[in-house]
């Protein structure tokens, strides 16, 4: 069923996002309008010695926008949910952090990303991570079963961000953490940008104004503990660079806890 937010065709958006990230999974070397891979991960702050502990193809297809695992501070034995897990880089790093006594569930809607992440986890002998097909607006996990929800570069792609934050809160136990990196804007984007599914799929059109982004997280039941700008995230295409200048499009990392502990 096609629904729309403003005049955005959400069915068209889903197809475009899946088509783009199918390529990121299958042909990460081809080059995109956004950066990918190990050079990006290291520049954003990922520890090279940690990256060496997971399969390289997961890092090749990394398409995140910031580092936040220090904020997540995942402990051994915890259960982690990765919303929009892609080819699995953050999920696999989280699986190393939780150890065999913990569990990581990666959720994504692009079959090729799920297949790649699943294959890499099995090849690495990481039995404590599983990848499930689903939408981040309604991830397939039991309510209150998760200690930490993470997400990297994904929520800007979701038309209903309130639903994503509400779903994250529902998945978490009281006191559980939400640690994410995402694209936000300083100024509201005009309708010409927000209703363009192509710009949206490029991680620009769906970016929420930062104040409203924080309000949406709080409204879902979180207390925000830390927000920091990812100064080292760069936009590549002229369109993205121009939007970044004009509307203050930028990457942030954030830590929040679910109220009610
Ligand atoms: C920018 S990539 C980031 C992937 C991964 N987090 C990383 O850092 O490499 C976005 C991913 O989110 C997935 N995605 C986007 N919108 C989604 C939604 N509504 N539900 C589930 N997955 C979604 C895409 O399939 C894609 O794999």
XYZ file of C-alpha atoms and ligand atoms in Angstrom:
288
model
C 0.000 0.000 0.000
C 1.344 3.406 -0.868
C 1.148 6.042 1.802
C 2.542 9.526 1.735
C 4.108 11.974 4.128
C 3.442 15.398 2.637
C 3.838 14.527 -1.012
C 6.590 11.988 -0.467
C 5.783 8.647 -2.113
C 6.915 6.250 0.623
C 6.625 3.146 -1.562
C 8.906 4.744 -4.139
C 11.254 5.738 -1.305
C 11.444 2.156 0.005
C 12.311 0.851 -3.490
C 15.000 3.491 -3.964
C 16.548 2.843 -0.556
C 16.560 -0.922 -1.146
C 18.074 -0.485 -4.628
C 20.816 1.762 -3.297
C 21.784 -0.438 -0.359
C 21.583 -3.610 -2.459
C 24.488 -2.071 -4.419
C 26.309 -1.149 -1.211
C 26.070 -4.808 -0.129
C 26.962 -6.382 -3.479
C 29.355 -3.848 -5.040
C 30.809 -1.648 -2.314
C 33.814 -0.817 -4.491
C 31.760 0.993 -7.146
C 31.656 4.349 -5.364
C 28.534 6.178 -4.197
C 27.471 9.729 -3.518
C 28.349 9.024 0.117
C 31.511 7.548 1.590
C 31.776 3.902 2.534
C 34.305 1.454 3.883
C 37.230 1.289 6.249
C 38.751 4.731 5.528
C 35.388 6.271 6.489
C 35.072 4.114 9.616
C 38.554 5.007 10.811
C 38.091 8.714 10.133
C 34.823 8.697 12.113
C 36.630 7.245 15.111
C 36.356 3.456 14.937
C 39.344 1.763 16.567
C 41.396 -0.056 13.870
C 42.241 -2.857 16.303
C 38.506 -3.462 16.880
C 37.824 -3.398 13.135
C 40.522 -6.067 12.714
C 38.384 -8.410 14.830
C 35.490 -8.596 12.344
C 35.306 -9.691 8.671
C 36.647 -7.069 6.237
C 33.694 -7.305 3.777
C 31.376 -5.979 6.490
C 33.627 -2.938 6.803
C 33.821 -2.522 3.000
C 30.020 -2.032 2.968
C 29.924 0.254 6.007
C 27.766 3.268 5.143
C 27.287 4.868 8.542
C 27.646 8.537 9.412
C 29.299 8.590 12.829
C 30.905 6.727 15.704
C 28.825 6.076 18.809
C 29.994 2.765 20.282
C 31.846 4.648 23.044
C 28.482 6.213 23.989
C 26.750 2.818 23.796
C 29.364 1.309 26.161
C 28.120 -2.224 25.461
C 28.942 -4.667 28.241
C 29.484 -8.410 28.185
C 26.214 -10.326 28.357
C 23.994 -7.502 27.073
C 21.336 -7.746 24.369
C 21.745 -5.196 21.561
C 19.346 -4.258 18.746
C 20.860 -2.621 15.629
C 18.217 -0.729 13.633
C 19.160 -0.754 9.941
C 22.120 -3.078 10.377
C 23.223 -3.016 6.723
C 26.086 -5.433 6.045
C 26.588 -5.742 9.773
C 29.688 -3.793 10.811
C 28.237 -2.275 13.984
C 26.335 -5.476 14.811
C 29.500 -7.563 14.544
C 31.472 -5.098 16.697
C 28.620 -5.209 19.216
C 28.693 -9.030 19.128
C 32.387 -8.952 20.025
C 31.575 -6.564 22.895
C 28.688 -8.595 24.315
C 30.648 -11.836 24.014
C 29.029 -15.263 23.774
C 26.870 -14.566 26.839
C 25.112 -11.687 25.090
C 23.096 -11.329 21.913
C 22.862 -8.920 18.996
C 19.895 -8.624 16.646
C 20.360 -6.671 13.423
C 17.196 -5.587 11.605
C 17.132 -4.410 7.990
C 14.714 -4.366 5.061
C 17.196 -4.990 2.221
C 17.596 -8.738 1.535
C 21.126 -8.447 0.096
C 22.358 -6.597 3.200
C 20.792 -9.230 5.473
C 22.248 -12.107 3.439
C 25.739 -10.607 3.483
C 25.679 -9.843 7.212
C 24.356 -13.325 8.013
C 27.024 -15.021 5.889
C 29.827 -12.947 7.427
C 28.688 -13.573 11.003
C 28.557 -17.330 10.366
C 31.977 -17.278 8.703
C 33.436 -15.443 11.696
C 31.909 -17.948 14.129
C 29.899 -15.198 15.840
C 26.909 -17.267 16.941
C 25.546 -14.533 19.211
C 24.418 -12.267 16.356
C 21.337 -12.798 14.177
C 19.978 -10.676 11.345
C 16.220 -10.376 10.868
C 14.215 -8.936 8.017
C 11.991 -6.152 9.255
C 11.262 -2.458 9.430
C 12.897 -0.240 11.986
C 9.442 1.228 12.664
C 8.382 -2.212 14.013
C 11.476 -4.316 14.687
C 10.781 -8.018 15.279
C 11.894 -8.248 18.931
C 10.064 -8.806 22.212
C 9.051 -5.682 24.168
C 11.476 -4.750 26.954
C 13.984 -7.410 25.871
C 16.897 -5.189 24.821
C 19.592 -3.389 26.870
C 20.891 -1.131 24.119
C 19.481 -0.009 20.764
C 22.020 1.257 18.240
C 21.553 2.726 14.760
C 23.918 4.318 12.259
C 22.817 6.527 9.372
C 19.376 4.978 9.056
C 16.665 6.895 10.916
C 16.941 9.862 8.527
C 15.681 7.442 5.857
C 12.469 6.653 7.760
C 9.412 8.777 6.905
C 7.928 8.315 10.404
C 10.815 8.934 12.806
C 8.459 9.126 15.787
C 7.445 5.520 15.099
C 11.106 4.467 15.045
C 11.899 6.133 18.387
C 8.699 4.709 19.921
C 9.652 1.229 18.675
C 13.168 1.650 20.110
C 11.718 2.609 23.493
C 9.327 -0.363 23.400
C 12.171 -2.779 22.636
C 14.265 -1.479 25.551
C 14.040 -2.398 29.190
C 13.519 0.629 31.459
C 16.905 2.344 31.817
C 18.085 0.837 28.526
C 20.186 2.940 26.162
C 19.696 4.369 22.705
C 23.002 5.215 20.989
C 22.943 6.394 17.414
C 24.556 8.406 14.672
C 22.347 10.141 12.158
C 21.925 13.098 9.834
C 20.024 16.153 11.092
C 19.681 19.757 9.932
C 20.060 23.124 11.624
C 17.276 24.667 9.529
C 14.039 23.118 8.290
C 14.382 21.702 4.783
C 11.946 23.078 2.187
C 9.223 20.831 0.727
C 11.087 20.663 -2.595
C 13.776 18.708 -0.782
C 11.684 16.727 1.712
C 9.204 15.495 -0.906
C 11.899 14.310 -3.319
C 12.321 10.550 -2.813
C 15.679 10.586 -4.586
C 17.133 13.235 -2.255
C 15.555 11.401 0.665
C 17.218 8.118 -0.315
C 20.493 10.053 -0.503
C 20.302 10.773 3.265
C 19.473 14.463 2.763
C 15.731 14.845 2.190
C 14.688 12.920 5.292
C 16.992 14.641 7.741
C 15.019 16.159 10.619
C 15.648 19.590 12.101
C 17.848 18.963 15.136
C 15.544 20.471 17.743
C 12.579 18.476 16.466
C 14.776 15.367 16.317
C 15.603 15.716 20.023
C 11.938 16.426 20.867
C 10.829 13.302 18.984
C 13.303 11.204 20.976
C 12.146 12.708 24.280
C 8.485 12.294 23.335
C 9.113 8.573 22.761
C 10.181 8.263 26.403
C 13.901 8.970 26.430
C 16.133 11.281 28.421
C 18.920 12.641 26.230
C 22.321 12.423 27.917
C 24.759 13.507 25.228
C 24.784 14.899 21.704
C 27.939 15.579 19.711
C 28.650 16.661 16.165
C 30.580 14.313 13.895
C 32.800 16.967 12.356
C 34.693 14.387 10.363
C 31.693 13.150 8.378
C 31.819 14.595 4.845
C 29.193 14.842 2.132
C 30.460 13.954 -1.338
C 27.980 14.973 -4.032
C 27.659 18.644 -4.967
C 23.958 18.444 -4.124
C 24.712 17.159 -0.621
C 27.538 19.631 -0.056
C 25.253 22.500 -1.114
C 22.400 21.281 1.119
C 24.848 20.921 3.962
C 25.907 24.561 3.547
C 22.446 25.958 2.959
C 20.465 24.100 5.618
C 23.184 23.028 8.022
C 22.839 19.317 7.189
C 25.231 17.464 9.495
C 25.937 14.214 11.301
C 25.481 13.841 15.057
C 25.980 11.024 17.550
C 23.660 10.790 20.515
C 23.105 8.849 23.728
C 19.727 8.645 25.491
C 18.252 6.389 28.151
C 14.741 5.036 28.327
C 12.929 6.719 31.228
C 11.278 4.583 33.855
C 14.326 2.888 35.345
C 22.912 4.166 5.364
S 22.705 2.413 5.439
C 23.450 2.094 7.002
C 23.700 0.653 7.260
C 24.532 0.369 8.509
N 23.909 0.882 9.706
C 25.920 0.922 8.371
O 26.324 1.733 9.203
O 26.610 0.534 7.422
C 20.972 2.265 5.733
C 20.447 0.854 5.934
O 19.161 0.957 6.546
C 18.251 0.113 5.885
N 16.932 0.741 6.051
C 16.557 1.968 5.653
N 15.287 2.235 6.034
C 14.852 1.136 6.697
C 13.632 0.787 7.340
N 12.599 1.642 7.365
N 13.536 -0.421 7.927
C 14.573 -1.297 7.889
N 15.757 -1.026 7.301
C 15.901 0.177 6.710
C 18.743 -0.008 4.473
O 18.315 -1.206 3.882
C 20.253 0.045 4.665
O 20.805 -1.228 4.829
